[in-house]
Tab-separated table of C-alpha atoms in Angstrom:
chain	number	residue	atom	x	y	z
A	5	MET	CA	-15.740	70.152	-45.170
A	6	THR	CA	-14.474	71.266	-42.016
A	7	ASP	CA	-17.740	69.566	-40.110
A	8	ASN	CA	-16.554	66.340	-41.675
A	9	GLN	CA	-12.817	67.014	-41.073
A	10	ILE	CA	-13.558	67.315	-37.485
A	11	GLU	CA	-15.599	64.273	-37.735
A	12	LEU	CA	-13.341	62.393	-39.775
A	13	ASP	CA	-10.278	64.126	-37.009
A	14	GLY	CA	-11.826	63.192	-33.846
A	15	PRO	CA	-12.501	59.319	-33.366
A	16	GLY	CA	-8.386	58.751	-35.063
A	17	THR	CA	-7.449	61.058	-32.613
A	18	ARG	CA	-9.807	59.232	-29.981
A	19	ARG	CA	-7.858	55.917	-31.391
A	20	SER	CA	-4.025	58.059	-30.690
A	21	HIS	CA	-5.356	57.528	-27.676
A	22	GLN	CA	-6.441	54.827	-26.876
A	23	HIS	CA	-3.891	53.438	-28.313
A	24	THR	CA	-1.322	55.385	-26.371
A	25	GLU	CA	-3.018	53.914	-23.423
A	26	MET	CA	-2.698	49.983	-24.881
A	27	ARG	CA	1.274	50.691	-25.213
A	28	ASN	CA	1.397	52.941	-21.679
A	29	GLY	CA	-0.515	49.781	-20.031
A	30	LYS	CA	1.284	46.896	-22.251
A	31	SER	CA	4.637	48.627	-20.801
A	32	VAL	CA	3.460	48.523	-17.146
A	33	ILE	CA	2.265	44.671	-17.674
A	34	ASP	CA	6.144	44.118	-19.177
A	35	ARG	CA	7.940	45.549	-15.842
A	36	SER	CA	5.754	43.772	-14.126
A	37	ASN	CA	6.093	40.122	-16.216
A	38	ARG	CA	9.748	41.187	-15.855
A	39	LYS	CA	9.959	42.207	-12.040
A	40	SER	CA	8.285	38.315	-11.727
A	41	THR	CA	10.294	36.111	-13.782
A	42	SER	CA	12.991	37.922	-11.601
A	43	LYS	CA	11.524	36.742	-9.003
A	44	SER	CA	11.564	33.126	-10.465
A	45	GLU	CA	15.212	33.004	-11.186
A	46	THR	CA	15.993	33.967	-7.892
A	47	MET	CA	13.609	31.339	-6.915
A	48	ASN	CA	14.477	28.677	-8.898
A	49	LYS	CA	18.903	29.254	-8.616
A	50	PRO	CA	20.874	26.171	-8.075
A	51	ASN	CA	22.511	27.839	-4.808
A	52	SER	CA	18.927	28.574	-3.340
A	53	ARG	CA	18.656	26.489	-0.187
A	54	LYS	CA	14.982	26.710	-0.323
A	55	THR	CA	14.942	25.560	-4.225
A	56	SER	CA	17.399	22.723	-3.208
A	57	GLU	CA	15.838	21.247	0.002
A	58	LEU	CA	12.519	21.388	-1.946
A	59	LEU	CA	13.968	19.324	-4.661
A	60	ARG	CA	15.692	17.075	-2.629
A	61	ARG	CA	12.439	16.095	-0.264
A	62	ARG	CA	10.462	15.697	-3.682
A	63	ASP	CA	13.367	12.818	-5.688
A	64	ALA	CA	13.917	11.692	-2.140
A	65	PRO	CA	13.139	7.282	-1.988
A	66	LEU	CA	10.353	6.203	0.519
A	67	GLU	CA	12.749	6.249	4.072
A	68	THR	CA	11.207	6.267	7.738
A	69	ARG	CA	13.192	7.505	10.446
A	70	THR	CA	13.139	4.942	13.364
A	71	ASP	CA	15.472	4.233	15.791
A	72	LEU	CA	15.713	0.439	14.609
A	73	THR	CA	19.343	-0.355	12.965
A	74	ALA	CA	19.819	-0.736	8.863
A	75	SER	CA	20.710	-4.066	9.538
A	76	ALA	CA	17.438	-4.759	11.751
A	77	THR	CA	15.144	-3.118	9.396
A	78	LYS	CA	16.644	-5.122	6.034
A	79	ASP	CA	16.027	-8.843	8.166
A	80	ILE	CA	12.475	-7.734	9.362
A	81	THR	CA	11.495	-6.334	6.335
A	82	ALA	CA	12.470	-9.325	4.740
A	83	THR	CA	11.340	-11.689	7.379
A	84	MET	CA	8.186	-10.137	7.314
A	85	ASN	CA	7.250	-9.705	3.149
A	86	ALA	CA	7.777	-13.644	3.825
A	87	ILE	CA	5.107	-13.456	6.021
A	88	LEU	CA	2.768	-11.438	4.193
A	89	ALA	CA	3.198	-13.206	1.276
A	90	ASP	CA	2.267	-16.348	2.480
A	91	VAL	CA	-0.634	-15.027	4.484
A	92	PHE	CA	-2.223	-13.218	1.276
A	93	ALA	CA	-1.658	-16.956	-0.454
A	94	LEU	CA	-3.541	-18.838	2.424
A	95	TYR	CA	-5.927	-16.542	2.214
A	96	VAL	CA	-6.489	-16.749	-1.398
A	97	LYS	CA	-6.563	-20.854	-1.202
A	98	THR	CA	-8.768	-20.623	1.516
A	99	LYS	CA	-11.568	-18.744	-0.210
A	100	ASN	CA	-10.642	-21.270	-3.020
A	101	PHE	CA	-12.150	-23.681	-0.690
A	102	HIS	CA	-14.972	-21.959	0.615
A	103	TRP	CA	-16.287	-20.950	-2.388
A	104	HIS	CA	-15.641	-24.570	-3.905
A	105	MET	CA	-16.858	-26.290	-0.905
A	106	SER	CA	-19.581	-29.387	-1.405
A	107	GLY	CA	-21.322	-32.378	0.567
A	108	PRO	CA	-23.681	-32.728	3.108
A	109	HIS	CA	-21.462	-30.788	5.411
A	110	PHE	CA	-21.394	-27.280	2.991
A	111	ARG	CA	-22.957	-24.730	5.363
A	112	ASP	CA	-20.697	-25.270	8.506
A	113	TYR	CA	-17.473	-25.928	6.446
A	114	HIS	CA	-18.809	-22.365	3.892
A	115	LEU	CA	-19.047	-20.547	6.808
A	116	LEU	CA	-16.140	-21.785	8.612
A	117	LEU	CA	-13.829	-21.146	5.697
A	118	ASP	CA	-14.947	-17.844	5.166
A	119	GLU	CA	-14.387	-17.138	9.319
A	120	HIS	CA	-10.786	-18.003	8.564
A	121	ALA	CA	-10.095	-16.046	5.455
A	122	ASP	CA	-11.887	-12.797	7.268
A	123	GLN	CA	-9.122	-13.185	9.633
A	124	LEU	CA	-6.645	-13.957	7.210
A	125	PHE	CA	-7.401	-10.743	4.868
A	126	ALA	CA	-6.699	-8.351	8.638
A	127	MET	CA	-3.540	-9.516	8.935
A	128	THR	CA	-2.266	-8.288	6.170
A	129	ASP	CA	-2.566	-4.847	5.979
A	130	PRO	CA	-0.996	-4.352	9.646
A	131	ILE	CA	1.533	-6.586	8.798
A	132	ALA	CA	2.468	-4.437	5.252
A	133	GLU	CA	2.197	-1.315	7.481
A	134	ARG	CA	4.738	-2.453	10.350
A	135	VAL	CA	6.996	-2.790	7.777
A	136	ARG	CA	6.476	0.735	6.419
A	137	LYS	CA	6.679	1.648	9.917
A	138	ILE	CA	10.408	0.528	10.345
A	139	GLY	CA	12.090	2.123	6.936
A	140	GLY	CA	11.027	-1.059	4.942
A	141	LEU	CA	9.383	-1.386	1.760
A	142	THR	CA	6.813	-4.083	1.275
A	143	LEU	CA	5.056	-5.991	-1.315
A	144	HIS	CA	4.239	-4.209	-4.730
A	145	SER	CA	1.761	-6.618	-6.889
A	146	ILE	CA	0.315	-9.726	-7.126
A	147	GLY	CA	3.520	-11.231	-9.685
A	148	GLU	CA	5.744	-10.272	-5.891
A	149	ILE	CA	3.265	-12.127	-3.912
A	150	ALA	CA	3.402	-15.167	-6.313
A	151	ARG	CA	7.097	-14.691	-5.598
A	152	THR	CA	8.067	-14.405	-2.733
A	153	GLN	CA	4.847	-17.279	-1.053
A	154	ARG	CA	6.014	-20.435	0.706
A	155	VAL	CA	2.110	-21.549	0.468
A	156	ALA	CA	1.742	-24.288	-2.426
A	157	ASP	CA	-1.673	-23.541	-4.241
A	158	ASN	CA	-3.954	-25.782	-5.054
A	159	ASP	CA	-5.672	-25.195	-8.419
A	160	ALA	CA	-7.559	-28.607	-8.980
A	161	ASP	CA	-10.745	-29.094	-10.571
A	162	TYR	CA	-12.244	-30.855	-7.290
A	163	VAL	CA	-10.852	-31.658	-3.890
A	164	GLU	CA	-12.990	-33.658	-0.984
A	165	PRO	CA	-14.020	-31.209	1.644
A	166	LEU	CA	-12.140	-32.947	4.294
A	167	ASP	CA	-9.204	-32.897	2.496
A	168	MET	CA	-9.549	-29.266	1.827
A	169	LEU	CA	-9.988	-28.873	5.418
A	170	ALA	CA	-7.021	-31.218	6.193
A	171	GLU	CA	-4.305	-29.243	3.757
A	172	LEU	CA	-5.359	-25.480	5.302
A	173	GLY	CA	-4.781	-26.941	8.608
A	174	GLU	CA	-1.640	-28.323	7.911
A	175	ASP	CA	-1.010	-24.975	6.035
A	176	ASN	CA	-2.465	-23.082	9.575
A	177	ARG	CA	0.115	-24.889	11.271
A	178	THR	CA	3.415	-24.052	8.864
A	179	LEU	CA	2.348	-20.863	9.039
A	180	ALA	CA	2.376	-21.000	13.371
A	181	ALA	CA	5.781	-22.352	13.042
A	182	ARG	CA	7.200	-19.333	10.443
A	183	LEU	CA	5.491	-16.494	12.496
A	184	ARG	CA	7.483	-18.620	16.056
A	185	GLU	CA	11.018	-17.742	13.566
A	186	ALA	CA	10.687	-14.392	12.678
A	187	HIS	CA	9.339	-13.502	16.003
A	188	ASN	CA	12.770	-14.548	17.299
A	189	VAL	CA	13.782	-11.971	14.408
A	190	CYS	CA	12.238	-8.890	15.904
A	191	ASP	CA	13.664	-10.174	19.866
A	192	GLU	CA	16.778	-10.525	17.814
A	193	HIS	CA	16.421	-6.445	17.242
A	194	ARG	CA	14.624	-6.111	20.359
A	195	ASP	CA	11.723	-5.530	17.648
A	196	VAL	CA	8.194	-5.527	20.630
A	197	ALA	CA	6.429	-3.974	18.248
A	198	THR	CA	6.245	-6.389	15.975
A	199	ALA	CA	6.596	-9.391	17.969
A	200	SER	CA	3.696	-8.493	20.261
A	201	LEU	CA	1.922	-8.522	16.900
A	202	ILE	CA	2.903	-11.801	16.174
A	203	GLU	CA	2.085	-12.948	19.205
A	204	VAL	CA	-1.364	-12.368	18.614
A	205	TRP	CA	-1.279	-13.884	14.474
A	206	ILE	CA	0.176	-17.436	15.942
A	207	ASP	CA	-2.891	-17.438	19.056
A	208	GLU	CA	-5.102	-16.916	15.458
A	209	ALA	CA	-3.365	-19.344	13.234
A	210	GLU	CA	-2.951	-22.127	16.057
A	211	ARG	CA	-6.951	-21.492	17.008
A	212	ARG	CA	-7.540	-21.827	12.986
A	213	ALA	CA	-5.603	-25.272	13.066
A	214	TRP	CA	-7.526	-27.051	15.872
A	215	PHE	CA	-10.994	-26.014	14.539
A	216	LEU	CA	-9.687	-27.556	11.259
A	217	PHE	CA	-8.108	-30.651	12.677
A	218	GLU	CA	-10.997	-31.035	14.877
A	219	ALA	CA	-13.185	-30.942	11.557
A	220	THR	CA	-11.856	-33.628	10.063
A	221	ARG	CA	-11.627	-36.203	12.724
A	222	ARG	CA	-13.919	-39.224	11.391
A	223	ALA	CA	-15.703	-41.463	14.139
A	224	ASN	CA	-14.424	-44.388	15.448
């Protein structure tokens, strides 16, 4: 009996020691958690300068620092977003006619319009990024493009090839004129960077209009 009692008490005693160690270990963990919680509470205090600054940055609206005035940012942003919408609309229209081209000059016209579409699409990112650089917001969606564009869509099932070219020629001449107006807005606010980009785009629009005009000329 004595031996059995020793065998039973031995493990029980060890379990008791283990329980004490676990209890002591838990006590240490609890103290550590309390210290961690205390630090967290300190960091999250409303009057903590560091926390306030982090919260301000997280909740701040999109804004870019610029030496242009708020009025300049507003005017140039509105002007260039309208140009951006027109360029997107003209890009899609050019691709539309590129896809639906027909007739004996199909290859030449098809390739010409593809070249023009690539040139138009290449304008879109620099325009949008320029708006962001001066502290403005640019277009967000297809819906916003549709509400802003001034280029008329053409959803006809069939358009004569020469009519396609003539319509695109007129659209490019109109785009060039609107780019000149945008240049005037930039000049008014001394935004030489946007103005310099616009000068290149005017030249490209005039070149597209020139090619389209010559391609539609009929023999005398």
